[in-house]
Short mmCIF file of C-alpha atoms and ligand atoms in Angstrom, two decimals:
data_model
loop_
_atom_site.label_atom_id
_atom_site.label_comp_id
_atom_site.label_asym_id
_atom_site.label_seq_id
_atom_site.Cartn_x
_atom_site.Cartn_y
_atom_site.Cartn_z
CA MET A 4 46.21 -59.10 -22.57
CA PHE A 5 43.14 -60.77 -24.14
CA ASP A 6 44.84 -62.34 -27.19
CA GLY A 7 44.17 -66.09 -27.30
CA LYS A 8 42.13 -65.83 -24.06
CA SER A 9 38.54 -66.81 -23.33
CA VAL A 10 36.41 -64.01 -21.91
CA PHE A 11 32.99 -64.31 -20.22
CA ILE A 12 30.75 -61.24 -19.95
CA SER A 13 27.62 -61.47 -17.82
CA GLY A 14 25.14 -58.89 -19.09
CA GLY A 15 27.01 -58.94 -22.41
CA THR A 16 23.97 -57.63 -24.31
CA GLY A 17 23.70 -54.49 -22.12
CA SER A 18 25.11 -51.02 -22.90
CA PHE A 19 28.41 -51.76 -21.18
CA GLY A 20 28.69 -55.36 -22.44
CA ARG A 21 28.25 -54.43 -26.09
CA ALA A 22 30.74 -51.55 -25.88
CA PHE A 23 33.26 -53.77 -24.07
CA ILE A 24 32.94 -56.56 -26.65
CA ARG A 25 33.23 -54.09 -29.56
CA THR A 26 36.56 -52.82 -28.16
CA LEU A 27 37.70 -56.36 -27.31
CA LEU A 28 37.15 -57.57 -30.88
CA ASN A 29 38.66 -54.42 -32.46
CA ARG A 30 41.79 -54.54 -30.36
CA TYR A 31 42.48 -58.21 -29.57
CA GLN A 32 42.08 -61.69 -30.96
CA PRO A 33 40.34 -63.55 -28.15
CA LYS A 34 39.91 -67.30 -28.41
CA ARG A 35 36.31 -67.22 -27.18
CA VAL A 36 33.90 -64.53 -26.02
CA VAL A 37 30.90 -65.75 -24.01
CA VAL A 38 27.89 -63.43 -23.77
CA PHE A 39 25.70 -64.47 -20.81
CA SER A 40 22.22 -62.96 -20.39
CA ARG A 41 18.51 -63.87 -20.27
CA ASP A 42 16.70 -62.28 -23.19
CA GLU A 43 16.97 -64.19 -26.49
CA LEU A 44 15.86 -61.20 -28.59
CA LYS A 45 18.70 -58.99 -27.33
CA GLN A 46 21.13 -61.84 -28.06
CA TYR A 47 19.64 -62.38 -31.53
CA GLU A 48 19.98 -58.67 -32.35
CA MET A 49 23.52 -58.63 -31.02
CA GLN A 50 24.45 -61.63 -33.18
CA GLN A 51 23.56 -59.61 -36.30
CA GLU A 52 26.34 -57.16 -35.40
CA PHE A 53 28.80 -59.36 -33.49
CA ASN A 54 29.15 -62.62 -35.44
CA ALA A 55 32.90 -63.30 -35.31
CA PRO A 56 33.70 -67.05 -35.02
CA CYS A 57 34.90 -66.55 -31.42
CA MET A 58 31.47 -65.34 -30.26
CA ARG A 59 29.30 -67.64 -28.11
CA TYR A 60 25.82 -66.68 -26.94
CA PHE A 61 24.65 -68.35 -23.73
CA LEU A 62 21.10 -67.82 -22.54
CA GLY A 63 21.07 -67.97 -18.77
CA ASP A 64 20.32 -66.21 -15.54
CA VAL A 65 23.04 -65.26 -13.03
CA ARG A 66 20.65 -66.55 -10.34
CA ASP A 67 21.10 -70.08 -11.79
CA ALA A 68 24.36 -71.33 -10.25
CA GLU A 69 24.56 -74.49 -12.36
CA ARG A 70 24.12 -72.65 -15.65
CA VAL A 71 26.67 -69.97 -14.73
CA GLN A 72 29.17 -72.67 -13.84
CA GLN A 73 28.56 -74.48 -17.13
CA ALA A 74 28.94 -71.29 -19.20
CA MET A 75 32.23 -70.43 -17.50
CA ARG A 76 34.08 -73.63 -18.48
CA GLY A 77 37.53 -72.92 -19.91
CA ILE A 78 37.23 -69.17 -19.24
CA ASP A 79 40.32 -67.03 -18.39
CA PHE A 80 38.74 -63.61 -17.68
CA VAL A 81 35.29 -62.65 -16.37
CA VAL A 82 33.56 -59.26 -16.55
CA HIS A 83 30.47 -59.20 -14.35
CA ALA A 84 28.12 -56.52 -15.73
CA ALA A 85 24.71 -58.18 -15.33
CA ALA A 86 22.51 -56.30 -12.87
CA LEU A 87 19.10 -54.87 -12.15
CA LYS A 88 19.87 -51.16 -11.91
CA GLN A 89 16.70 -49.04 -11.95
CA VAL A 90 16.39 -47.37 -8.51
CA PRO A 91 12.54 -47.18 -8.35
CA ALA A 92 12.12 -50.77 -9.64
CA ALA A 93 14.57 -52.00 -6.99
CA GLU A 94 12.67 -50.17 -4.22
CA TYR A 95 9.39 -51.73 -5.37
CA ASN A 96 10.80 -55.25 -5.98
CA PRO A 97 13.59 -55.56 -3.40
CA SER A 98 13.85 -59.35 -3.31
CA GLU A 99 14.15 -59.53 -7.13
CA CYS A 100 17.02 -57.05 -7.06
CA ILE A 101 18.72 -58.97 -4.22
CA ARG A 102 18.44 -62.25 -6.16
CA THR A 103 20.11 -60.83 -9.26
CA ASN A 104 22.64 -58.42 -7.77
CA VAL A 105 23.66 -60.34 -4.62
CA ASN A 106 22.92 -64.04 -5.20
CA GLY A 107 24.00 -63.60 -8.83
CA ALA A 108 27.34 -62.14 -7.67
CA GLU A 109 27.89 -65.15 -5.41
CA ASN A 110 27.16 -67.53 -8.30
CA ILE A 111 29.70 -65.71 -10.50
CA ILE A 112 32.33 -66.00 -7.75
CA ASN A 113 31.71 -69.71 -7.13
CA ALA A 114 31.75 -70.50 -10.86
CA ALA A 115 35.00 -68.56 -11.32
CA LEU A 116 36.62 -70.51 -8.47
CA ALA A 117 35.27 -73.87 -9.70
CA ASN A 118 36.58 -73.21 -13.22
CA GLY A 119 40.01 -71.84 -12.23
CA VAL A 120 39.37 -68.44 -13.90
CA GLU A 121 42.40 -66.12 -13.79
CA LYS A 122 40.81 -62.71 -13.15
CA VAL A 123 37.31 -61.36 -12.45
CA VAL A 124 36.30 -57.69 -12.60
CA ALA A 125 32.81 -56.78 -11.32
CA LEU A 126 31.10 -53.49 -12.13
CA SER A 127 29.87 -51.29 -9.29
CA THR A 128 28.28 -47.85 -9.05
CA ASP A 129 28.68 -44.66 -7.04
CA LYS A 130 25.27 -45.52 -5.53
CA ALA A 131 27.04 -48.33 -3.61
CA SER A 132 29.09 -45.84 -1.55
CA SER A 133 27.14 -45.06 1.65
CA PRO A 134 23.97 -46.30 -0.06
CA ILE A 135 20.51 -44.89 0.65
CA ASN A 136 18.54 -46.99 -1.86
CA LEU A 137 18.13 -50.74 -2.30
CA TYR A 138 19.93 -50.82 -5.65
CA GLY A 139 23.01 -49.16 -4.09
CA ALA A 140 22.84 -51.45 -1.06
CA THR A 141 22.78 -54.59 -3.26
CA LYS A 142 25.75 -53.32 -5.26
CA LEU A 143 27.64 -52.66 -2.00
CA LEU A 144 26.94 -56.26 -0.94
CA SER A 145 28.11 -57.45 -4.34
CA ASP A 146 31.32 -55.36 -3.97
CA LYS A 147 31.96 -56.89 -0.55
CA LEU A 148 31.43 -60.43 -1.90
CA PHE A 149 33.91 -59.89 -4.75
CA ILE A 150 36.58 -58.32 -2.52
CA ALA A 151 36.22 -61.04 0.14
CA ALA A 152 36.32 -63.77 -2.54
CA ASN A 153 40.10 -63.25 -2.68
CA ASN A 154 40.16 -64.90 0.78
CA ILE A 155 38.55 -68.14 -0.33
CA THR A 156 40.69 -69.03 -3.34
CA GLY A 157 42.38 -71.87 -1.43
CA GLY A 158 45.75 -71.34 -3.09
CA GLN A 159 44.17 -71.08 -6.56
CA GLN A 160 45.19 -68.32 -8.99
CA THR A 161 41.73 -66.66 -9.26
CA ARG A 162 41.72 -62.96 -8.34
CA PHE A 163 38.76 -60.60 -7.98
CA ALA A 164 38.51 -56.79 -8.22
CA VAL A 165 35.73 -54.20 -8.54
CA VAL A 166 35.39 -51.09 -10.72
CA ARG A 167 33.13 -48.32 -9.42
CA TYR A 168 32.02 -45.31 -11.46
CA GLY A 169 29.17 -42.81 -11.85
CA ASN A 170 26.45 -42.07 -14.41
CA VAL A 171 27.20 -43.28 -17.91
CA VAL A 172 26.41 -40.49 -20.37
CA GLY A 173 23.34 -41.43 -22.41
CA SER A 174 22.76 -44.83 -20.77
CA ARG A 175 19.23 -46.25 -20.90
CA GLY A 176 16.83 -44.54 -18.48
CA SER A 177 19.31 -41.79 -17.55
CA VAL A 178 18.67 -38.04 -17.48
CA LEU A 179 20.28 -37.12 -20.82
CA PRO A 180 18.00 -39.27 -23.07
CA PHE A 181 15.10 -38.23 -20.79
CA PHE A 182 15.74 -34.50 -21.39
CA ARG A 183 16.41 -35.18 -25.09
CA LYS A 184 13.04 -36.91 -25.50
CA LEU A 185 11.18 -34.09 -23.72
CA ILE A 186 12.87 -31.51 -25.97
CA ASN A 187 12.08 -33.52 -29.14
CA ASP A 188 8.44 -33.89 -27.98
CA GLY A 189 8.14 -30.07 -27.75
CA ALA A 190 8.32 -29.59 -23.94
CA VAL A 191 7.76 -26.01 -22.72
CA ASP A 192 10.07 -26.48 -19.72
CA LEU A 193 12.47 -29.08 -18.27
CA PRO A 194 11.85 -30.74 -14.86
CA ILE A 195 14.68 -30.28 -12.35
CA THR A 196 14.62 -32.25 -9.10
CA ASP A 197 16.85 -29.82 -7.19
CA GLU A 198 18.93 -26.90 -8.47
CA ARG A 199 21.89 -28.00 -6.34
CA MET A 200 21.99 -31.59 -7.64
CA THR A 201 25.31 -32.85 -9.08
CA ARG A 202 26.39 -36.15 -10.61
CA PHE A 203 29.62 -37.85 -11.70
CA TRP A 204 29.76 -38.48 -15.46
CA ILE A 205 31.70 -40.99 -17.55
CA THR A 206 31.35 -41.99 -21.21
CA LEU A 207 30.82 -45.64 -22.12
CA ASP A 208 34.17 -45.76 -23.94
CA GLU A 209 35.98 -44.35 -20.89
CA GLY A 210 34.25 -46.98 -18.71
CA VAL A 211 35.33 -49.79 -21.06
CA GLU A 212 38.91 -48.48 -21.20
CA PHE A 213 39.06 -48.28 -17.40
CA VAL A 214 37.76 -51.83 -16.93
CA MET A 215 40.28 -53.17 -19.47
CA LYS A 216 43.13 -51.38 -17.67
CA SER A 217 41.88 -52.74 -14.32
CA PHE A 218 42.57 -56.29 -15.54
CA GLN A 219 46.21 -55.25 -16.05
CA ARG A 220 46.44 -53.21 -12.85
CA MET A 221 44.85 -55.63 -10.38
CA HIS A 222 46.53 -57.79 -7.74
CA GLY A 223 43.10 -58.83 -6.41
CA GLY A 224 41.07 -57.07 -3.71
CA GLU A 225 41.06 -53.56 -5.19
CA LEU A 226 38.07 -51.32 -5.71
CA PHE A 227 39.14 -49.10 -8.65
CA VAL A 228 37.58 -45.62 -9.00
CA PRO A 229 38.38 -43.45 -12.04
CA LYS A 230 38.88 -39.68 -11.72
CA ILE A 231 35.91 -38.34 -13.68
CA PRO A 232 34.16 -34.95 -13.95
CA SER A 233 30.99 -33.80 -12.22
CA ALA A 234 28.15 -31.81 -13.72
CA ARG A 235 25.20 -29.86 -12.32
CA ILE A 236 21.87 -31.16 -13.60
CA VAL A 237 20.73 -27.54 -14.22
CA ASP A 238 23.82 -26.99 -16.41
CA LEU A 239 22.96 -30.11 -18.41
CA ALA A 240 19.40 -28.81 -18.94
CA SER A 241 20.74 -25.37 -19.98
CA ALA A 242 23.25 -26.97 -22.35
CA LEU A 243 20.62 -29.09 -24.11
CA ALA A 244 17.88 -26.42 -24.28
CA PRO A 245 19.13 -22.92 -23.38
CA GLU A 246 15.75 -21.42 -24.31
CA LEU A 247 13.64 -23.61 -21.99
CA PRO A 248 12.84 -22.58 -18.38
CA HIS A 249 13.33 -25.09 -15.54
CA ARG A 250 10.50 -26.45 -13.39
CA LEU A 251 11.44 -27.63 -9.87
CA VAL A 252 9.86 -31.02 -9.11
CA GLY A 253 11.69 -32.06 -5.91
CA ILE A 254 14.11 -34.86 -5.15
CA ARG A 255 12.73 -38.38 -5.73
CA PRO A 256 12.70 -41.24 -3.17
CA GLY A 257 16.06 -43.01 -3.00
CA GLU A 258 17.91 -40.13 -4.70
CA LYS A 259 20.87 -38.26 -3.23
CA LEU A 260 21.60 -34.60 -3.85
CA HIS A 261 25.22 -35.48 -4.59
CA GLU A 262 26.76 -38.88 -5.33
CA MET A 263 29.76 -40.33 -3.53
CA MET A 264 32.44 -42.68 -4.81
CA ILE A 265 34.79 -42.80 -1.82
CA SER A 266 33.58 -42.03 1.69
CA ARG A 267 35.73 -40.43 4.39
CA ASP A 268 35.60 -43.75 6.24
CA ASP A 269 37.41 -45.40 3.31
CA SER A 270 40.17 -42.75 3.26
CA ASN A 271 42.55 -44.63 5.56
CA HIS A 272 42.89 -47.41 2.97
CA THR A 273 42.65 -45.41 -0.27
CA PHE A 274 45.51 -44.59 -2.66
CA GLU A 275 45.54 -41.81 -5.23
CA PHE A 276 47.09 -42.52 -8.63
CA ALA A 277 47.46 -40.05 -11.54
CA ARG A 278 44.09 -40.85 -13.17
CA HIS A 279 42.29 -42.99 -10.59
CA PHE A 280 41.95 -44.09 -6.96
CA VAL A 281 42.29 -47.54 -5.42
CA ILE A 282 40.35 -48.47 -2.29
CA ALA A 283 42.42 -51.31 -0.84
CA PRO A 284 40.61 -54.04 1.08
CA SER A 285 39.93 -53.20 4.72
CA ILE A 286 40.19 -56.88 5.60
CA VAL A 287 43.61 -58.53 5.80
CA PHE A 288 44.23 -61.20 3.18
CA THR A 289 46.49 -64.13 3.91
CA GLU A 290 48.55 -63.04 0.92
CA GLN A 291 49.40 -59.31 1.21
CA SER A 292 49.76 -57.14 -1.91
CA ASP A 293 51.35 -53.70 -2.29
CA TYR A 294 48.29 -51.74 -3.38
CA ALA A 295 50.37 -48.57 -3.89
CA LEU A 296 52.08 -50.24 -6.86
CA ASP A 297 49.91 -51.76 -9.60
CA GLY A 298 50.43 -54.31 -12.37
CA LEU A 299 51.20 -51.50 -14.85
CA GLY A 300 54.01 -50.23 -12.62
CA GLU A 301 52.01 -47.11 -11.64
CA ARG A 302 52.53 -45.74 -8.13
CA GLY A 303 49.88 -44.31 -5.83
CA VAL A 304 50.06 -42.36 -2.59
CA PRO A 305 47.76 -42.59 0.46
CA VAL A 306 45.04 -39.91 0.51
CA SER A 307 44.62 -37.63 3.54
CA GLU A 308 42.43 -38.73 6.45
CA SER A 309 39.76 -36.13 5.63
CA PHE A 310 39.60 -37.18 1.96
CA GLU A 311 36.29 -38.08 0.32
CA TYR A 312 35.34 -38.21 -3.36
CA VAL A 313 31.90 -36.64 -3.76
CA SER A 314 30.32 -35.12 -6.89
CA ASP A 315 29.75 -31.61 -5.44
CA THR A 316 33.28 -31.11 -4.06
CA ASN A 317 34.95 -32.66 -7.14
CA THR A 318 37.67 -30.36 -8.51
CA HIS A 319 36.70 -31.11 -12.13
CA TYR A 320 33.29 -29.83 -13.35
CA LEU A 321 31.99 -30.00 -16.92
CA SER A 322 31.17 -26.54 -18.32
CA ILE A 323 27.90 -25.84 -20.15
CA ASP A 324 29.89 -25.88 -23.45
CA GLU A 325 31.38 -29.30 -22.66
CA LEU A 326 27.92 -30.59 -21.72
CA ARG A 327 26.54 -29.22 -25.01
CA GLN A 328 29.22 -31.21 -26.88
CA LEU A 329 28.30 -34.37 -24.94
CA GLY A 330 24.63 -33.71 -25.73
CA GLN A 331 25.42 -33.43 -29.45
CA VAL A 332 27.13 -36.82 -29.40
CA TRP A 333 23.93 -38.27 -27.91
CA SER A 334 21.38 -36.35 -30.02
N1 NAP B 27 24.52 -47.36 -16.82
C1 NAP B 27 25.04 -46.65 -15.82
O1 NAP B 27 24.85 -45.42 -15.74
C2 NAP B 27 25.91 -47.35 -14.80
C3 NAP B 27 26.64 -46.55 -13.89
C4 NAP B 27 27.45 -47.18 -12.95
C5 NAP B 27 27.51 -48.56 -12.91
N2 NAP B 27 26.78 -49.32 -13.78
C6 NAP B 27 26.87 -50.80 -13.67
O2 NAP B 27 27.36 -51.28 -14.90
C7 NAP B 27 26.81 -52.57 -15.17
C8 NAP B 27 26.27 -52.64 -16.59
O3 NAP B 27 25.28 -51.65 -16.75
P1 NAP B 27 24.59 -51.40 -18.15
O4 NAP B 27 24.35 -49.93 -18.24
O5 NAP B 27 25.31 -52.10 -19.24
O6 NAP B 27 23.18 -52.13 -17.88
P2 NAP B 27 22.09 -52.60 -18.95
O7 NAP B 27 22.28 -51.91 -20.25
O8 NAP B 27 20.78 -52.52 -18.26
O9 NAP B 27 22.46 -54.14 -19.16
C9 NAP B 27 22.25 -55.10 -18.16
C10 NAP B 27 22.63 -56.46 -18.72
O10 NAP B 27 22.46 -57.44 -17.71
C11 NAP B 27 21.65 -58.52 -18.21
N3 NAP B 27 20.95 -59.09 -17.08
C12 NAP B 27 20.07 -58.50 -16.23
N4 NAP B 27 19.64 -59.37 -15.32
C13 NAP B 27 20.27 -60.55 -15.58
C14 NAP B 27 20.26 -61.83 -14.98
N5 NAP B 27 19.49 -62.08 -13.92
N6 NAP B 27 21.02 -62.81 -15.50
C15 NAP B 27 21.80 -62.57 -16.60
N7 NAP B 27 21.87 -61.38 -17.20
C16 NAP B 27 21.11 -60.37 -16.70
C17 NAP B 27 20.75 -57.84 -19.26
O11 NAP B 27 20.28 -58.75 -20.23
P3 NAP B 27 18.89 -59.56 -20.06
O12 NAP B 27 17.89 -58.57 -19.59
O13 NAP B 27 18.63 -60.14 -21.41
O14 NAP B 27 19.18 -60.63 -19.06
C18 NAP B 27 21.78 -56.90 -19.91
O15 NAP B 27 22.57 -57.62 -20.80
C19 NAP B 27 25.80 -52.85 -14.06
O16 NAP B 27 26.41 -53.70 -13.11
C20 NAP B 27 25.53 -51.49 -13.46
O17 NAP B 27 25.21 -51.61 -12.09
C21 NAP B 27 25.98 -48.74 -14.73
#
């Protein structure tokens, strides 16, 4: 799929970007891989590890339309991973988050169209489904922009799709490294926001694999959601430190008790496949695709009208033993 192709990754120095590029270079022989991000130190450090001749490091901001367009010249595939993603920071600095996550998304779309890119996959989050915080709301707007972009291609080949998933195990600022640090620092208890709280979990490698497959599966216009397990936050705390008591601290502003990936309102245009779901566009494109049959020849079936995909009613939960194993990988 990526052999001999030029690939652009916004946010290429982030957790997802690095893992995606590692797999890309291990598995394929791309012609050119463009890393696009702001911080020169992160790029410098990445260059020490990723220095294949195909690698190109572009300093730039997704808010800068001209620079994005320049960096995307001759590109075949785009992965849009750049984002501001800390919930409290987004609440405190809403316009900054809007500039990066919404205006940045628009710039990526326009640059892809101007440069005749073949396919674009943008990363989304479960927080974008029925959002209650600003970060989730900006990612929902970004999702909508990418899906609707399929309507403005003007007969060009460019196609856009979105991948939505939940918490990445061990990602920066997430609960697992937070608990791990407290335990290593000799905490006498672990803070729990709410005993009922559940989250969807995915590993970075699973996320990368799913995004790569989405390039093969997509017609354009899909929002792809992988089937992934849920876990209770109390179970995670018990798995990491069975001897430590829990201290209830209450749910934080902008947090949900349970996360959602597909709302009931999306059910009338959602298809279930063996390992994932596809939310088909609710708007009608000029060029209609059969979203029940994907580019890999996999078939999906419509979900029931009452269907929703929420972390507490998920049929697959991680056990304390499975969480302990995940915790060991991230120790
Ligand atoms: N981590 C999770 O748990 C999770 C879960 C679901 C979805 N996602 C989504 O997955 C994507 C990648 O997340 P991640 O965990 O890899 O994030 P990350 O580690 O924080 O990386 C973010 C990347 O974006 C770049 N970036 C930020 N603002 C930018 C801007 N204005 N212009 C250009 N580059 C910019 C950062 O580099 P510089 O700071 O140097 O610019 C960095 O390379 C995001 O879209 C996120 O919403 C993440």
